[in-house]
XYZ file of C-alpha atoms in Angstrom:
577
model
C 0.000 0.000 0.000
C 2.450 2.083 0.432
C 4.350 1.601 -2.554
C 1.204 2.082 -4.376
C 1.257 5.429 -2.629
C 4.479 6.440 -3.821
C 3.833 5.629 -7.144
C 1.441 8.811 -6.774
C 4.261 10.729 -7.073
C 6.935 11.109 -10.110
C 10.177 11.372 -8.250
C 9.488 8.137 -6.093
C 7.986 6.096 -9.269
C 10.970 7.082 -11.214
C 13.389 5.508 -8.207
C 11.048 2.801 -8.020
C 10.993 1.702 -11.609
C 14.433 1.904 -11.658
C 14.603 -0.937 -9.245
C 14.356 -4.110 -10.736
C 14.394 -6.112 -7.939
C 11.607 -3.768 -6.665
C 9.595 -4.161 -9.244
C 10.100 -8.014 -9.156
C 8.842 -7.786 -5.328
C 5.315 -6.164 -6.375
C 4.902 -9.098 -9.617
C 5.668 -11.602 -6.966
C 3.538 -9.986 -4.449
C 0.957 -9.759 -7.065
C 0.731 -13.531 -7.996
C 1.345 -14.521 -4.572
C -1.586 -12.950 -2.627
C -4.960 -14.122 -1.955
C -6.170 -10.889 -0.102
C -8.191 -8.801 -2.857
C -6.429 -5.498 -1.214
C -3.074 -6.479 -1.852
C -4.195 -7.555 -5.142
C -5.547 -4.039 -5.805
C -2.466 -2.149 -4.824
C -0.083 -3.878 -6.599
C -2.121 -4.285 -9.553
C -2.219 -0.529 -9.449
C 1.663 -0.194 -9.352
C 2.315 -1.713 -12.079
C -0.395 0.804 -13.852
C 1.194 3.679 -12.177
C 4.374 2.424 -14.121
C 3.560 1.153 -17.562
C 3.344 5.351 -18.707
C 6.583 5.620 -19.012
C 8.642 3.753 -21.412
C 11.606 2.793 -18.236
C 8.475 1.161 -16.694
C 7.122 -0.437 -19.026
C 10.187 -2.116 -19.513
C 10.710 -3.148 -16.128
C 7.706 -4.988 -16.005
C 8.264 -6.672 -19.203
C 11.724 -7.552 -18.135
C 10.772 -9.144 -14.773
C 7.660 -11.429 -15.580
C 4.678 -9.328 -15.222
C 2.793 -10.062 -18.166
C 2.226 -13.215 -16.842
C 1.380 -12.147 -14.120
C -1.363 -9.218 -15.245
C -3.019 -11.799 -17.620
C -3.871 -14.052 -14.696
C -5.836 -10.604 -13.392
C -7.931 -10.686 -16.021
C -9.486 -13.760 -14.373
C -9.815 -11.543 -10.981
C -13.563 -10.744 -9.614
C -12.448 -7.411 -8.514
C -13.365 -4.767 -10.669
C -10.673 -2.320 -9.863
C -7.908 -5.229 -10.585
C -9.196 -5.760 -13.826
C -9.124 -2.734 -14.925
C -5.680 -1.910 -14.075
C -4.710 -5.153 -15.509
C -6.149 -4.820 -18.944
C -5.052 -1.131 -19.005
C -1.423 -2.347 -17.907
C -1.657 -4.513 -20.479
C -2.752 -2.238 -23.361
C 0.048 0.086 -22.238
C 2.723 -2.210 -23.083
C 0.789 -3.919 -26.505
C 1.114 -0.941 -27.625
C 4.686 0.855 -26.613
C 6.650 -2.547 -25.484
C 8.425 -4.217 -28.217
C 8.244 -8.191 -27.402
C 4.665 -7.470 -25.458
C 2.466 -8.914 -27.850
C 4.108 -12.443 -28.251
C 4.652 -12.476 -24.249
C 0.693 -12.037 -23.684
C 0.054 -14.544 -26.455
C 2.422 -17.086 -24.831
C 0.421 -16.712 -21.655
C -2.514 -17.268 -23.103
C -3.764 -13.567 -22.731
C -6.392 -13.743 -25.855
C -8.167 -16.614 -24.116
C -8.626 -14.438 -21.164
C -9.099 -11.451 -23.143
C -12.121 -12.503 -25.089
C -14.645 -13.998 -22.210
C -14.274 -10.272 -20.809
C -16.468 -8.891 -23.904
C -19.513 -10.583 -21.360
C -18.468 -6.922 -19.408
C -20.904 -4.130 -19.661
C -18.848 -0.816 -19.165
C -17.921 0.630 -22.599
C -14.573 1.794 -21.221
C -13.647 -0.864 -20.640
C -14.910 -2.826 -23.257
C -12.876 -0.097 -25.359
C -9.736 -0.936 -23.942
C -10.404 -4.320 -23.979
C -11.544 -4.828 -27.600
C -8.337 -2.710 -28.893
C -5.611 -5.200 -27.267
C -7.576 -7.785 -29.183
C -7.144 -5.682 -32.209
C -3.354 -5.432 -31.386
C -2.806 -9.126 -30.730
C -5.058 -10.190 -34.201
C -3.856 -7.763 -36.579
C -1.314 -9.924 -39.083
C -1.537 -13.027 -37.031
C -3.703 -15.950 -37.803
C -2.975 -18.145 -34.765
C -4.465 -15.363 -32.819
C -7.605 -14.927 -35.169
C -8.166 -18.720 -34.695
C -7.942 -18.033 -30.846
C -10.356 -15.601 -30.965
C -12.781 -17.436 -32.537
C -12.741 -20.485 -30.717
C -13.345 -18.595 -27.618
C -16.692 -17.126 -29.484
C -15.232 -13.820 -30.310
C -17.368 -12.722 -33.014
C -20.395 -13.861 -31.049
C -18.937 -10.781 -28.204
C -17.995 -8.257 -30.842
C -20.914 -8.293 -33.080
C -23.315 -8.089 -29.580
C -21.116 -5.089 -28.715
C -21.468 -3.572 -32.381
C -25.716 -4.359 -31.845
C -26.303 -2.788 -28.461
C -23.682 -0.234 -27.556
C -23.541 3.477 -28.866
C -19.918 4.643 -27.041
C -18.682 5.754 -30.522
C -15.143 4.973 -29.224
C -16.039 1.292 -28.082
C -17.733 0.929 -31.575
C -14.719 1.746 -33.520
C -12.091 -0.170 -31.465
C -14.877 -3.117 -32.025
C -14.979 -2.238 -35.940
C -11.385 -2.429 -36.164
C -11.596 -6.192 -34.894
C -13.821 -7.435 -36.973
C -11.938 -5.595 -39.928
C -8.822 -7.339 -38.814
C -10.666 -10.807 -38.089
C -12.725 -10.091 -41.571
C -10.261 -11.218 -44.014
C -9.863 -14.320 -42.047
C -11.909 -17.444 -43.840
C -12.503 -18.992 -40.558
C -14.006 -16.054 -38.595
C -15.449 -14.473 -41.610
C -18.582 -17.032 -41.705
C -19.087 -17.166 -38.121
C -18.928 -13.253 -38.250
C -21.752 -13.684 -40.698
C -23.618 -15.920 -39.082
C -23.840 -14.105 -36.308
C -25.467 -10.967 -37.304
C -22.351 -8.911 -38.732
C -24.182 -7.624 -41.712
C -26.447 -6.159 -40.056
C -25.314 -4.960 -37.125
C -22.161 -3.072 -39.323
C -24.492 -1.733 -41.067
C -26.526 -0.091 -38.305
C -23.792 2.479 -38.440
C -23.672 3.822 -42.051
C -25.875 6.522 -41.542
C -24.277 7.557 -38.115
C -21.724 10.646 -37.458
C -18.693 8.897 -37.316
C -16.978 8.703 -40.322
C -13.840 6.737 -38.694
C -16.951 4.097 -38.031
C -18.409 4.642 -40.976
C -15.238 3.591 -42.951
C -14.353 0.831 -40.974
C -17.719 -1.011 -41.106
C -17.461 -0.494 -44.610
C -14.652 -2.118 -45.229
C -15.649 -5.157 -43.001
C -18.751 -5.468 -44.982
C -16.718 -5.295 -47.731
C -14.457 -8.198 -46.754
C -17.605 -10.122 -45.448
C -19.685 -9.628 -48.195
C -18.245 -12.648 -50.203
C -19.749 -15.011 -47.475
C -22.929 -13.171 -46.737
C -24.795 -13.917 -50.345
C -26.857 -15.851 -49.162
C -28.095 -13.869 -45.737
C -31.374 -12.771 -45.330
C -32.754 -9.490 -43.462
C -30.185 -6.873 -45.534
C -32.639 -4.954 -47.019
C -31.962 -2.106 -45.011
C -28.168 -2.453 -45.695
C -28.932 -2.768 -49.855
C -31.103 0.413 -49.420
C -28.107 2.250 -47.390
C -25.532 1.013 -49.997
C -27.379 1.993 -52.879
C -27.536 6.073 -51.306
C -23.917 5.667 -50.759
C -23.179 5.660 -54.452
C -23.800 8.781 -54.884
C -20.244 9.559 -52.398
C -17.525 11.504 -54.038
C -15.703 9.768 -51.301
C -13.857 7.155 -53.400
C -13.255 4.626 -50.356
C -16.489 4.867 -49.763
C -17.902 3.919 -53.326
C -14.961 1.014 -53.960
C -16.693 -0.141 -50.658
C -20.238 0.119 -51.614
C -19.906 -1.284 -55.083
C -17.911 -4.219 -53.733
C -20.631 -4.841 -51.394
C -23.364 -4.585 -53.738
C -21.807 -6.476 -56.255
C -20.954 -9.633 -53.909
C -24.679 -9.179 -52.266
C -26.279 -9.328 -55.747
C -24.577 -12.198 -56.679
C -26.838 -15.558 -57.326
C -29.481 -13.991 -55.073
C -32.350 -12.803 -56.841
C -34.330 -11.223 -53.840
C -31.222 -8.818 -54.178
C -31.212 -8.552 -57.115
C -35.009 -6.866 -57.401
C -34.424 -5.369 -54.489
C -31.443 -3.118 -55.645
C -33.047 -2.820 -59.095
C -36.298 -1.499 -57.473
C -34.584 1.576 -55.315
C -33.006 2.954 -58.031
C -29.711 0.727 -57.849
C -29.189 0.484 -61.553
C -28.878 4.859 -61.982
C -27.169 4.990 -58.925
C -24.250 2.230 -60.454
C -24.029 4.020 -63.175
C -23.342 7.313 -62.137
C -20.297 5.419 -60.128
C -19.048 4.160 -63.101
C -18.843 7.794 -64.619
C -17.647 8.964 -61.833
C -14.899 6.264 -61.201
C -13.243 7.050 -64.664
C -10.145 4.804 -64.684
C -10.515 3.695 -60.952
C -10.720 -0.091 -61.662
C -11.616 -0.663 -57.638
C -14.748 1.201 -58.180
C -15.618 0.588 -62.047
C -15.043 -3.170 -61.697
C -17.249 -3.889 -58.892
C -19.919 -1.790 -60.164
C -19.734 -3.210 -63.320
C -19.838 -6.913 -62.094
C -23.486 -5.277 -60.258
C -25.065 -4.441 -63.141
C -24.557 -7.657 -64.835
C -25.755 -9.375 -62.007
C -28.745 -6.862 -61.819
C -29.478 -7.672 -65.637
C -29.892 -11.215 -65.535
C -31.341 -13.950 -63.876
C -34.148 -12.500 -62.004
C -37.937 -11.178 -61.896
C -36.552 -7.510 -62.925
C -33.583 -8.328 -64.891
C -35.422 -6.639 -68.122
C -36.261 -3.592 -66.193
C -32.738 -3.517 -65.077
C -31.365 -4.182 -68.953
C -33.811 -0.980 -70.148
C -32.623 0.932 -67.212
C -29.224 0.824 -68.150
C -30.817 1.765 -71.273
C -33.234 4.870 -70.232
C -30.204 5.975 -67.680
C -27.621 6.841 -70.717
C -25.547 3.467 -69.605
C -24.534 2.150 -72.765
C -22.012 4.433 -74.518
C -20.483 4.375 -70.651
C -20.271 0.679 -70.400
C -18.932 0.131 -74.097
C -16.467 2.726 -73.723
C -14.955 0.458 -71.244
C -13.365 -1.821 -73.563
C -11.275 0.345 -74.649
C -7.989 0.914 -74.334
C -6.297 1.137 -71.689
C -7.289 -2.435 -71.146
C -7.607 -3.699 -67.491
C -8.829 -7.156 -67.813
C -10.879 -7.375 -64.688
C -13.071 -4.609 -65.931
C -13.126 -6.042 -69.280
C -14.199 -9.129 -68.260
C -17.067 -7.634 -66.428
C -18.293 -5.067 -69.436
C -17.952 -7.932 -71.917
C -20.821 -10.206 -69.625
C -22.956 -6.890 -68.791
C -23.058 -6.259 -72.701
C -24.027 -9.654 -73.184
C -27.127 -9.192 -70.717
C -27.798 -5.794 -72.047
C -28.464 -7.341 -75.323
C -30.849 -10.195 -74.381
C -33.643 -7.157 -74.368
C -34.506 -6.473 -78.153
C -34.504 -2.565 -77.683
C -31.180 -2.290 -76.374
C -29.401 -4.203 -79.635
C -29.731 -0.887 -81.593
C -28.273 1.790 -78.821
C -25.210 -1.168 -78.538
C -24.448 -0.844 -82.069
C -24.457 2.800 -81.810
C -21.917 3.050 -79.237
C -19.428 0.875 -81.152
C -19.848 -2.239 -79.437
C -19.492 -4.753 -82.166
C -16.419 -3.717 -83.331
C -14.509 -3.510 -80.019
C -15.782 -6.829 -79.179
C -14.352 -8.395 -82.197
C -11.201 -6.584 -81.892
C -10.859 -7.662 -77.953
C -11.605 -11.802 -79.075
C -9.258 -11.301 -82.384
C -6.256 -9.607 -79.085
C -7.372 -12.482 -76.987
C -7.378 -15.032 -79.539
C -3.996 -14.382 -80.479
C -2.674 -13.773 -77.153
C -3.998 -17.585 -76.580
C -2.407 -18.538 -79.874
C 1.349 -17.698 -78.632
C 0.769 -19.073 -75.718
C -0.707 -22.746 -76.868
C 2.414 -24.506 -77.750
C 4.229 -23.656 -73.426
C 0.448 -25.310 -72.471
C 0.166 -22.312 -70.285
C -3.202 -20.584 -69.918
C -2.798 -17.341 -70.683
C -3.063 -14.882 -67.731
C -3.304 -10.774 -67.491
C -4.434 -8.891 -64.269
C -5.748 -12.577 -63.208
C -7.898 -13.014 -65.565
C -7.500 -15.805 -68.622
C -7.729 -14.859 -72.026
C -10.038 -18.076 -73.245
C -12.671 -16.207 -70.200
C -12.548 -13.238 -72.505
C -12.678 -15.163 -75.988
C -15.352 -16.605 -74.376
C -17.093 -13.833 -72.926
C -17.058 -11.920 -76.689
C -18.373 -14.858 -78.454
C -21.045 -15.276 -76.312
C -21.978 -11.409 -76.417
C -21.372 -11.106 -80.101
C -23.844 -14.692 -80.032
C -26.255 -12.468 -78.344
C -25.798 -9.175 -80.484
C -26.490 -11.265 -83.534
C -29.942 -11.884 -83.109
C -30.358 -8.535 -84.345
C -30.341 -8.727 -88.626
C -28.538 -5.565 -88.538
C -25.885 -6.639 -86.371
C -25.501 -9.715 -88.041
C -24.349 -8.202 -90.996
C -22.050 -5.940 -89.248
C -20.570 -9.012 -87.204
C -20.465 -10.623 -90.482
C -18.761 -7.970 -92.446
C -15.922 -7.840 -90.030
C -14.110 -11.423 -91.057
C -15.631 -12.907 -87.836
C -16.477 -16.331 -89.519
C -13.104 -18.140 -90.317
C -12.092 -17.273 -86.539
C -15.692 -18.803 -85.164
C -15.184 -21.733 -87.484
C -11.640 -22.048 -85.762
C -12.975 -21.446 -82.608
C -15.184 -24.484 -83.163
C -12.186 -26.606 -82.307
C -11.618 -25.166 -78.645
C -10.639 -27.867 -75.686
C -12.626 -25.698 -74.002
C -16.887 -26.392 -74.223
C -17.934 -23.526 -73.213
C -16.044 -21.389 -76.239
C -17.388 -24.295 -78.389
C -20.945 -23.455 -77.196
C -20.929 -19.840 -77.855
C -18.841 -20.548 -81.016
C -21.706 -23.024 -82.688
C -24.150 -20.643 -81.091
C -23.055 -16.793 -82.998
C -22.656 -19.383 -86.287
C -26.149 -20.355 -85.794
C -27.370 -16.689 -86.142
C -25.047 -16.431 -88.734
C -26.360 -18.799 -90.872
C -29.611 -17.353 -91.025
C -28.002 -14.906 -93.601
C -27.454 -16.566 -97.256
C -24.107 -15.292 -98.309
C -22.958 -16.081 -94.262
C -24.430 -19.195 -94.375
C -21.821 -20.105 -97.581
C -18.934 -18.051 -96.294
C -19.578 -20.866 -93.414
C -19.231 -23.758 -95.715
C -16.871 -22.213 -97.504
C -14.501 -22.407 -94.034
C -14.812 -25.729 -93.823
C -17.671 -25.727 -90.833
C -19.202 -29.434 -91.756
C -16.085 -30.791 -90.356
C -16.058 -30.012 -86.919
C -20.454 -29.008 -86.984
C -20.368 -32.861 -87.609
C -18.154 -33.783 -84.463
C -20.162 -31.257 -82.380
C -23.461 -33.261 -83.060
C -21.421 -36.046 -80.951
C -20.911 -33.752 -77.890
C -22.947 -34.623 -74.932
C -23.332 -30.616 -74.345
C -26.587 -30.194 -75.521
C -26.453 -26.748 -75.907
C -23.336 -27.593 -78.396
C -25.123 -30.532 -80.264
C -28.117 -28.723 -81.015
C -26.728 -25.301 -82.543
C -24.064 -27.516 -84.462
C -27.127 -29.356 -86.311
C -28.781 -26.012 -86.930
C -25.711 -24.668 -88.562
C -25.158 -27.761 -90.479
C -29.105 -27.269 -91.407
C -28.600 -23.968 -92.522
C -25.884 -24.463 -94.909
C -26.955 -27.679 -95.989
C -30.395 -25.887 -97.707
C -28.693 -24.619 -101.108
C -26.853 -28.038 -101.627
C -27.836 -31.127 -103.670
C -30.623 -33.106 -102.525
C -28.095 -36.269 -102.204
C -25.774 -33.712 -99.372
C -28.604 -32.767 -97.911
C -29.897 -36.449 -97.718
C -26.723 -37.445 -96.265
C -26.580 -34.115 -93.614
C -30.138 -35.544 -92.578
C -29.449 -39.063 -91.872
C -26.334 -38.051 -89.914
C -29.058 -35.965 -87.449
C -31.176 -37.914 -87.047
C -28.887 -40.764 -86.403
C -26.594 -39.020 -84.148
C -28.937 -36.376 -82.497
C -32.349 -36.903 -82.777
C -33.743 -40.486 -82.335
C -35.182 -40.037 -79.234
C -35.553 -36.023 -79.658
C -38.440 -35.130 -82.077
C -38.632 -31.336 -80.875
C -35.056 -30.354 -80.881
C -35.214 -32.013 -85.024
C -37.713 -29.468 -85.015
C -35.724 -26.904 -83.294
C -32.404 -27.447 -85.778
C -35.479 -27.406 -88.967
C -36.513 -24.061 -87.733
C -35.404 -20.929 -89.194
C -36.231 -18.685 -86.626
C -33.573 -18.020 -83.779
C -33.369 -20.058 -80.331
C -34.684 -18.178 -77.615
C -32.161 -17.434 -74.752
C -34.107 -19.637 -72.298
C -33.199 -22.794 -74.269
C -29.763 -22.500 -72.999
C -29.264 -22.271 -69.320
C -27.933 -18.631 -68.814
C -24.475 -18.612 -66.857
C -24.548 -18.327 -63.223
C -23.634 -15.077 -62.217
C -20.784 -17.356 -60.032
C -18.992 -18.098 -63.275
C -17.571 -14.287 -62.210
C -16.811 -15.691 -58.694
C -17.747 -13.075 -56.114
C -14.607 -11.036 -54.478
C -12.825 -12.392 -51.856
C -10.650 -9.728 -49.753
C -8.541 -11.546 -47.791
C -5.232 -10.867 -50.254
C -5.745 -6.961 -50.253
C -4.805 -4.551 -47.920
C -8.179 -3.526 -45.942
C -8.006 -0.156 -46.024
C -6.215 2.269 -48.877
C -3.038 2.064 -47.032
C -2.151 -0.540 -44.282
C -3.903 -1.611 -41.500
C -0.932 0.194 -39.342
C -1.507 3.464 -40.517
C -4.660 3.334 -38.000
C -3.274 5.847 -35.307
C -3.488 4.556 -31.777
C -2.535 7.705 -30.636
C -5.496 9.736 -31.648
C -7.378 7.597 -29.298
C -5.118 5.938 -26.895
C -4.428 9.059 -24.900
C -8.303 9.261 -23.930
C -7.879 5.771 -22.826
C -5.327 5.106 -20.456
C -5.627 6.066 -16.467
C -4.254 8.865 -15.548
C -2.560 8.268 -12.117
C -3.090 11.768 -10.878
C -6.828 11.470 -10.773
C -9.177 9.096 -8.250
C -10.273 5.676 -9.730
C -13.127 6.332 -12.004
C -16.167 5.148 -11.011
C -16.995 1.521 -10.513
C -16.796 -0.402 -13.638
């Protein structure tokens, strides 16, 4: 007691620290006692000496962390306090502090003490977990086996101390990126109880529950009760704050994916304007024109108002925006994602026009004939062909199947046509890959419908490979291969087309009297015959790789907060936690 006295005062705590056998005495004594008194006063020493560096280091050096981490088990409300603020003092200013409380187990004492209702405390508390997590995944793991996220979303649910809220935010942005925590995070209510606080004051909080959303999102697509969060997310497009739209596109883009309640949802409060005007705004800002992007092609397809959603884009001046983005300078990514929106855009008839207007066609055939070769140089290593991450046979698939789409239209067909597409779709016929087969047969189909296309077919040497395509157990493949073959089989001798016949029906049709039919007809398949792609063919974004905020995680200043935080020795014990 009456050391703790003299640790009042800064000439006698300045001898005192200076003591290491002294400050040995009060660890021991600490450990030692059973009397909650003793406990109190020595606990409080070692407070009274962790703000200043010398101090610090004198506890480190003689075995108190240890000792303060067994504290945190104490029932004495005073003790635990000075513990945990002890403790916080030298995470944060003692180098070799953080492995020393990890060794003794300090996170599995740390985390059952989220159950505590003060906010100061919980403030403190939550920030050494933040300083024991961040960049370590043995910790992360710790933290949620001792049903951390369970504690930090409750705290982010029912607590309005903005500084307990962000300290809390900043764990969950650290534990976000983790794939182990990130589900439980979800499944406990992270969504939405993050984004409870998008529409507060704080825009520290703000931007940190953004980001965890962000990082979350990828796990949360199929979580129900976030129509509050869509409608939030949607309003926060309209940010000039650029963190704040990579964030909310990201979101939106991961939350629409596969999900067609989201989908509507987003389309119906004005989601597909509001995207748009980010991708204006974004310019050449791939983290924000990417995402928002890979949203609208979610938002045009696959649900009950993807063709509002295709003549929104439409009606909001989308189109020369989005077909401007193939050009150069290419960033795959983006590319990638125009290519598939552009696709979906031109499944609704009025939209084919207003695409070939903006210059679509050619820029698609000029991105396959760049990806096409780029696969080319690369066949004979056996290497797929990578740039930014994405493959080039995605992007020669992508602009067949959009150019497949496009060429519905009779107009476009020409165009397509016109260009010298056909010898490259006949050689595209022979892909290892099915899917670039499928929309290969599929934009010949269309093709064909045209006379002087149909024999330009031919002329390339189509029956060939058409013939081995009737084979394929695809039959998405099979049946546009015998509609070609139909097609350009009508102007030839009665003995071909004999011949053509017998090798349908003999290969394709026995058993399948309406798609004979189907290949007979003239008129163009309708979209639904084919299973549109799943939206997850464009997997939804994982953050785990990327940094979680624009610069590191480190940048986040302790010490605009930490100050506030730690007991000032001068001043009474605050009131009872």
């Amino acid at each position: 007691m009456i050391v703790n006295q003299l640790t009042r005062k800064e000439a006698s705590r300045r001898v005192l620290m200076q003591s290491p056998q002294m400050v040995a005495a009060v660890v021991r004594a600490m450990q030692s006692t059973g009397d909650m008194e003793t406990a109190r006063c020595t606990a409080s020493v070692l407070h009274s000496l962790s703000h200043q560096r010398e101090g610090l280091l004198a506890i480190f050096k003689s075995g108190g962390i240890p000792a303060l981490v067994r504290m945190l088990s104490s029932p004495m409300e005073s003790v635990l306090f000075y513990a945990i603020t002890t403790l916080h003092n030298l995470l944060l200013h003692q180098e070799g502090a953080k492995m020393a409380v990890r060794l003794a187990d300090g996170l599995q004492r740390m985390v059952p003490l989220l159950k505590k209702s003060n906010p100061k405390f919980l403030a403190i508390t939550t920030d050494c977990l933040q300083l024991l997590s961040y960049g370590n995944q043995e910790s992360k793991l710790i933290i949620l086996a001792n049903g951390g996220p369970e504690g930090l979303v409750f705290i982010m649910r029912n607590y309005n101390y903005e500084k307990l809220l962000w300290t809390t935010s900043r764990v969950l942005k650290v534990l976000s990126v983790c794939p182990s925590n990130k589900p439980a995070i979800v499944e406990a209510g992270g969504m939405q109880a993050l984004g409870q606080h998008l529409t507060g004051s704080s825009q520290r909080l703000i931007q940190n529950c953004l980001w965890t959303l962000r990082n979350l999102s990828d796990a949360a697509t199929k979580q129900e009760g976030l129509d509050g969060l869509l409608q939030i997310l949607v309003g926060q497009l309209g940010s000039d704050d650029v963190n704040m739209l990579t964030c909310a596109t990201g979101i939106l883009s991961n939350l629409t994916c596969n999900n067609s309640r989201n989908k509507a949802l987003v389309t119906q409060c004005g989601g597909v304007e509001a995207l748009i005007h980010a991708v204006l705004r974004a310019g050449e800002k791939e983290d924000v024109a990417e995402p928002a992007v890979c949203a609208l092609r979610h938002l045009t397809s696959r649900h009950q108002d993807a063709e509002l959603a295709q003549n929104a884009v439409r009606l909001h001046y989308g189109i020369p925006a989005i077909v401007k983005l193939l050009g150069q300078p290419h960033y795959w990514p983006v590319v990638k994602a125009t290519v598939g929106l552009i696709r979906n855009l031109a499944l609704c008839p009025v939209n084919q026009g207003p695409l070939r207007e903006a210059g679509a066609i050619p820029r698609l055939v000029n991105l396959l004939l760049k990806a096409h070769q780029d696969n080319q140089r690369h066949a004979s290593s056996a290497q797929q062909t990578y740039q930014d991450g994405v493959r080039m046979e995605e992007i020669v698939e992508g602009c067949t199947g959009a150019l497949h789409i496009l060429a519905r239209d009779p107009v476009n067909r020409g165009e397509i046509a016109s260009m010298q597409t056909i010898p490259l779709f006949v050689q595209l016929l022979y892909s290892y890959v099915e899917n670039v087969k499928r929309v290969s047969a599929g934009v010949l189909c269309e093709l064909a419908l045209d006379k002087q296309s149909a024999e330009m077919i031919d002329a390339e040497g189509a029956s060939a490979p058409l013939m081995e395509l009737l084979h394929s157990n695809n039959e998405g493949i099979a049946t546009y291969a015998a509609a070609v073959l139909f097609r350009i089989s009508e102007d030839k001798s009665s003995d071909y087309r004999k011949r053509v016949s017998v090798e349908l029906t003999h290969s394709l049709f026995k058993h399948d009297p309406v798609a004979w039919e189907m290949a007979h007809s003239a008129v163009p398949m309708e979209a639904a015959y084919l299973a549109d792609d799943l939206d997850g063919a464009y997997p939804p974004y994982g953050y785990s790789d990327l940094p979680m905020d624009g610069m590191p995680l480190e940048a986040d200043m302790h010490e605009q907060y930490i100050p506030e935080m730690t007991y000032d020795p001068r001043q009474a014990y605050p009131e009872p936690l």
